[in-house]
Structure formats: C-alpha cells, structure tokens
Coordinates of C-alpha atoms in Angstrom, one line a residue:
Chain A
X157 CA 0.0 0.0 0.0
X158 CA 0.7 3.5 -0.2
X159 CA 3.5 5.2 2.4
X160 CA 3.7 8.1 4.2
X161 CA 2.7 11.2 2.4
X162 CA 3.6 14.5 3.1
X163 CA 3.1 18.2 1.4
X164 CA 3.9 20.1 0.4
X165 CA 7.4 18.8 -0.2
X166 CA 9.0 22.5 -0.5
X167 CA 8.3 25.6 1.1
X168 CA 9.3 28.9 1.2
X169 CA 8.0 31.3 3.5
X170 CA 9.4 35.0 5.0
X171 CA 10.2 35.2 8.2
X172 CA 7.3 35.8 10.8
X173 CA 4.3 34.1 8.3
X174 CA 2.4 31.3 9.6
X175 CA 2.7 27.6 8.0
X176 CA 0.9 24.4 7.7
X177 CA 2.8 21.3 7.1
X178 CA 0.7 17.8 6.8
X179 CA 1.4 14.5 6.9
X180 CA -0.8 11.5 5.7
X181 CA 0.1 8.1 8.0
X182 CA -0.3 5.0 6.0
X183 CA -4.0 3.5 6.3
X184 CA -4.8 1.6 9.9
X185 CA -1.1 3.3 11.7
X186 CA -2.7 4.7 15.1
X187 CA 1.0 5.9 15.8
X188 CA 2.1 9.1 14.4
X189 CA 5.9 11.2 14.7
X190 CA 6.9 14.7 13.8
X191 CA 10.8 14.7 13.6
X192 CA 12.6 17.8 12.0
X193 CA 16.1 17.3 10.6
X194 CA 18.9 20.1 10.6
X195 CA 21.9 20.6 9.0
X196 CA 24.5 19.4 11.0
X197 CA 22.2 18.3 13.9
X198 CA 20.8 15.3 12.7
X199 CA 16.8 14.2 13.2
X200 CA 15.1 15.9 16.8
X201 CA 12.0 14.4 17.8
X202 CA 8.9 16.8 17.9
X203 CA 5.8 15.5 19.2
X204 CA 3.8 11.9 19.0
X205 CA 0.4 10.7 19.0
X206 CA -1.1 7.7 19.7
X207 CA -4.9 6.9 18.9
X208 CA -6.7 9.4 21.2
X209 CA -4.4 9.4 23.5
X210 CA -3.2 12.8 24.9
X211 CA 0.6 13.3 22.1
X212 CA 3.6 13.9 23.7
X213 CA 4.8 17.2 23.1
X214 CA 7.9 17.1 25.1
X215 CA 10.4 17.9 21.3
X216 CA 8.5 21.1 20.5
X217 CA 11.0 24.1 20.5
X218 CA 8.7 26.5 21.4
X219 CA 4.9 27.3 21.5
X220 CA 4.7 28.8 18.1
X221 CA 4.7 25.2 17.5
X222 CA 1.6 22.8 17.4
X223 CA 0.0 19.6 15.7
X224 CA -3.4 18.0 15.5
X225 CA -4.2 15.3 14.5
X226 CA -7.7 14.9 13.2
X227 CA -9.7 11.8 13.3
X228 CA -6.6 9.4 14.2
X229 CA -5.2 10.2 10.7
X230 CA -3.9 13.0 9.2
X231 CA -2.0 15.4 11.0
X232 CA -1.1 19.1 11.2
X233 CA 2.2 20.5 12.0
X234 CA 1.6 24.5 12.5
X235 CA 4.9 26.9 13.0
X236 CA 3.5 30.6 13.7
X237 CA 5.4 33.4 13.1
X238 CA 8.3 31.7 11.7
X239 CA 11.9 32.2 12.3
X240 CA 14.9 31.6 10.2
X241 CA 16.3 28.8 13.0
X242 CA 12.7 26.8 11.7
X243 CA 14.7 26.2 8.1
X244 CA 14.7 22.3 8.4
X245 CA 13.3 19.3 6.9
X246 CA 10.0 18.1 8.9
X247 CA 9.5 14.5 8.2
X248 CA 6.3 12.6 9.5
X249 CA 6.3 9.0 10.5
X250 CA 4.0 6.3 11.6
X251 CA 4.1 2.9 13.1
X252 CA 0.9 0.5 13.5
X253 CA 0.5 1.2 17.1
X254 CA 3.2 2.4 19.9
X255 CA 5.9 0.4 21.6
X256 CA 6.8 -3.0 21.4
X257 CA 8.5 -4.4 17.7
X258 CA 7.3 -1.4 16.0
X259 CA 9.0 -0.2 12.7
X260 CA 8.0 3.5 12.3
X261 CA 8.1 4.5 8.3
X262 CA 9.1 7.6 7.4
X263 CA 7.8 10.1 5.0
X264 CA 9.7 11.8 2.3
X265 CA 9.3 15.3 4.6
X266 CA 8.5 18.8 3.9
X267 CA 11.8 21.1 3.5
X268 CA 11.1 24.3 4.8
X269 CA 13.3 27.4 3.9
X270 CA 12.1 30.9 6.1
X271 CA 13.9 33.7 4.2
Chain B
X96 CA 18.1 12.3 29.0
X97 CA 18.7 9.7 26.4
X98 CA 21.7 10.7 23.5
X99 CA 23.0 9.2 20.6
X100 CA 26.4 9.6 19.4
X101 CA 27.8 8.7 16.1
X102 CA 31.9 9.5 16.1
X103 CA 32.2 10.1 11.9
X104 CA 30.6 12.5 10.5
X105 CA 31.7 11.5 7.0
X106 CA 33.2 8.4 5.6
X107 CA 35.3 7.6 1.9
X108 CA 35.8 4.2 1.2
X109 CA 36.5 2.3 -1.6
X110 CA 34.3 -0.4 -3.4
X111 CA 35.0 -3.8 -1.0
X112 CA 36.3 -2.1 1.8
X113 CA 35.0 -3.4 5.1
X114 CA 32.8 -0.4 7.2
X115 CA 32.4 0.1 10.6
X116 CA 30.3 3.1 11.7
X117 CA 30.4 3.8 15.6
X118 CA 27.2 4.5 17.5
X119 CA 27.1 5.1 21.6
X120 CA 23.9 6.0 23.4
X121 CA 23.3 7.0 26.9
X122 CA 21.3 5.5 28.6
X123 CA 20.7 2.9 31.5
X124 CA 17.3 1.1 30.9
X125 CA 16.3 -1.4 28.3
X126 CA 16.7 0.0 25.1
X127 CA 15.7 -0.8 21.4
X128 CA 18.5 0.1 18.9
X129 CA 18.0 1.0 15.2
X130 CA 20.0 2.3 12.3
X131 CA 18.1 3.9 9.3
X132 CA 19.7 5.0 6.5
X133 CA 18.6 7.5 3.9
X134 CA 19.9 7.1 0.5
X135 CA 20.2 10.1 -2.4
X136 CA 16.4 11.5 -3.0
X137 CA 14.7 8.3 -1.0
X138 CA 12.8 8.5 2.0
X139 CA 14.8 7.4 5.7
X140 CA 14.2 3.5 5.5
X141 CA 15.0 1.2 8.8
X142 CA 18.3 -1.2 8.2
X143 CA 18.5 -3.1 10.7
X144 CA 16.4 -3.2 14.8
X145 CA 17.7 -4.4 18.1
X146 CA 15.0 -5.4 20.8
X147 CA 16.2 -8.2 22.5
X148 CA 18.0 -11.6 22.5
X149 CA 21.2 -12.4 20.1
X150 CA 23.1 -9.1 20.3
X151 CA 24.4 -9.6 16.5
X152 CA 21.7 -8.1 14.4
X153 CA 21.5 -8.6 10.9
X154 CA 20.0 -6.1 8.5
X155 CA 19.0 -5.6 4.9
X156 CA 21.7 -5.6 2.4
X157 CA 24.2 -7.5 4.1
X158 CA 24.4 -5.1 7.0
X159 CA 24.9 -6.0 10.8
X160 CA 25.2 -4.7 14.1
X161 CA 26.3 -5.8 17.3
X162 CA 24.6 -4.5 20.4
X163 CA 27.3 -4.3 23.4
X164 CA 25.6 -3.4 26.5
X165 CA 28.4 -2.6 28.5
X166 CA 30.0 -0.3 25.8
X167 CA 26.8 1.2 25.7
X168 CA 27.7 0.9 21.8
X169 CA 25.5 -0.6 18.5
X170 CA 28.0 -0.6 15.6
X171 CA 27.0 -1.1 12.4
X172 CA 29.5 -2.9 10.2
X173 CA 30.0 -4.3 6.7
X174 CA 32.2 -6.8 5.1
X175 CA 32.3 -5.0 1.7
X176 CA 31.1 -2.2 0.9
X177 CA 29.4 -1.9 -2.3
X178 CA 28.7 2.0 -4.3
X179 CA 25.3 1.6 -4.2
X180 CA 25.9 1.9 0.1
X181 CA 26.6 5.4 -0.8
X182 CA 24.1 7.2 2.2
X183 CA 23.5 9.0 5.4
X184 CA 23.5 6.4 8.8
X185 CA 21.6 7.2 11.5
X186 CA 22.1 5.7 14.3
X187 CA 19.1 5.8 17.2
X188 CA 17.8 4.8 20.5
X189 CA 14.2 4.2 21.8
X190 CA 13.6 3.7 25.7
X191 CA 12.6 0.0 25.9
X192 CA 9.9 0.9 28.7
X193 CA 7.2 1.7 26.7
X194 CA 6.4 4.9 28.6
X195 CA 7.6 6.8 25.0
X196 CA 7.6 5.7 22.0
X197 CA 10.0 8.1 20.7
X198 CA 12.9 8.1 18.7
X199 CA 16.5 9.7 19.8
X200 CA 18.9 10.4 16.8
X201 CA 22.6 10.4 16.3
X202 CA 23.1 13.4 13.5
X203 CA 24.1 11.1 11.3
X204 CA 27.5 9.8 9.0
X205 CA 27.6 10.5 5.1
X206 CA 29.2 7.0 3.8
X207 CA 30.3 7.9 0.1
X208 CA 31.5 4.3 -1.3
X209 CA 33.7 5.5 -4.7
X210 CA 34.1 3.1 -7.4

C-alpha cells in the first residue's frame, strides 16, 4: 500500500508568516511522529500521537509550535510566526500502534526554507 | 536524558572495503537500537532493529550490528562495501519501557563508497 505522504514537499515562507505542514500516515497506523532534521544536527524528535491518547509534546522548540491530529489520521504541523532557526526538513512518520516491535516508516518530509 | 552519538561524521571508502560506523547512546534502561539509513532522494528507511535476544543483528543488504551493553555501543559494520551503500547512517535509540515511544537520533555519518 501506499507510504507516508507528506506536502507540500518545499516551502518557502518569510520570516514571521504562519505555516501548515501535513502529513498522511499509512492506512490503519494509530501511531504518528513529527521529527525535524537540521543541517549538522541530525533528526530531533517533535511531538507523537497515539490513537486518542493525549501526544507527547515534550520535542516542540517552542509554542509557536503545534499539531493535530484529526480523526486518528492525518496530522497538522503549524509553525506561527516563523523564524529563520525553523529552516529544516519536517519528516512525518508512523508505526501501527506504539511500543513493542514497531517499525516506524518515514515520510519523504516537507523542507522548509524561512527567508 | 537519552543521547545518541555517532563519532564520523563522513566516511570515503572504496568499493569492497569493510565499514564500521560507531554509534554510543546514553542510557541505562532497556533499550531498542536501530540504524536507518537515507539514500540520495529516498525517504529514511529502517536497516536493521535491536529489541532483545542475540546481540548480533542482521539487516537488509548485508548489514549487521552488534549491540554491546556494557560499551553502551551498536556498531554497524559491513564486510564489503558496495557504491550503491553510498548514504547517510543514523544511528538511534528508543527507551525499551514503553512509557515513549520516541525516537533519539545520532546526526548522522555520510558513507560515500567510490568506485
């Protein structure tokens, strides 16, 4: 079946805009990831949902950042007013459900440039 | 906190040469190891998983690993490298307690295989 999607795969937004990034879990995954990868830093983990459990927010930088996640699928990851430090690739992943032998897939990610 | 570090940051080796990337995490419960790789353009796939039982772990493409508890250390190693190897490593660590389902990241080692 189909992966992880993710759009839009580029943007580019000035500094201080708002953005939505969104991230499409592959069918019947109750787990979902936002990770965001930096040049030289490697992959930081963002915030994780499980079913309707309350996510774990404890990797967001700062409260411009949020996520949803409507009806246990897709999911929203909002930066408000936007800072150059935010340039990074956001990739999304998913896993069938949370702990134990689970393989989380990755997305192809959404590269974000703020100018 | 957990950490993951990976001691190269960028690898050359020549077609057939053996690899050995290093990878040390911090950490003093059960952990579940991983390495993903990302090559050119594709999406971060999973290589290779550590959960339990033998501590040699073997991966996808000829790839292994060997989990050393009391080195705190999962390798990843290769008997010949091929170019097609040519990719970013990323070592990682997940608590094994189930209380997070998280992943912790090493930033990564660029392996460029020249033919």
């Amino acid at each position: 079946g189909a992966g992880v999607s993710q759009s839009p795969s580029n943007k580019v937004t000035e500094k201080g805009k708002d953005v939505e990034l969104r991230c499409d879990p592959i069918s019947g995954h109750t787990a979902l990831y936002w990770y965001r990868q930096s040049l030289g830093q490697g992959l930081e983990f963002l915030i994780y949902f499980q079913g309707n459990s309350a996510p774990d927010k404890s990797g967001l930088p700062s409260d411009r950042f949020s996520a949803e996640r409507t009806g246990g699928s897709v999911s929203t990851l909002t930066i408000q007013r936007t800072q150059q430090e935010d340039s990074a690739v956001y990739l999304c992943a998913s896993s069938l459900y949370s702990g134990g032998n689970n393989e989380q897939f990755f997305g192809p990610g959404t590269r974000l440039t703020v100018l | 906190a957990q950490s993951v570090s990976q001691h190269n940051h960028h690898v050359i080796l020549s077609e057939a040469a053996s690899l050995e990337l290093g990878c040390n995490y911090s950490y003093g419960g059960t952990v579940n190891l991983f390495w993903y790789v990302q090559y050119p353009g594709q999406h971060l796939q999973l290589l290779l998983k550590y959960f339990s039982g033998d501590p040699l772990v073997k991966g996808i493409k000829g790839f292994e690993a060997e989990f050393i508890k009391s080195k705190f250390s999962f390798n990843l190693r290769k008997p010949s490298v091929q170019w097609s190897d040519t990719a970013e490593y990323f070592c990682s660590v997940k608590s094994g307690g189930g209380a997070t389902n998280k992943l912790i990241f090493g930033t990564g080692t660029l392996l460029a295989v020249q033919p």
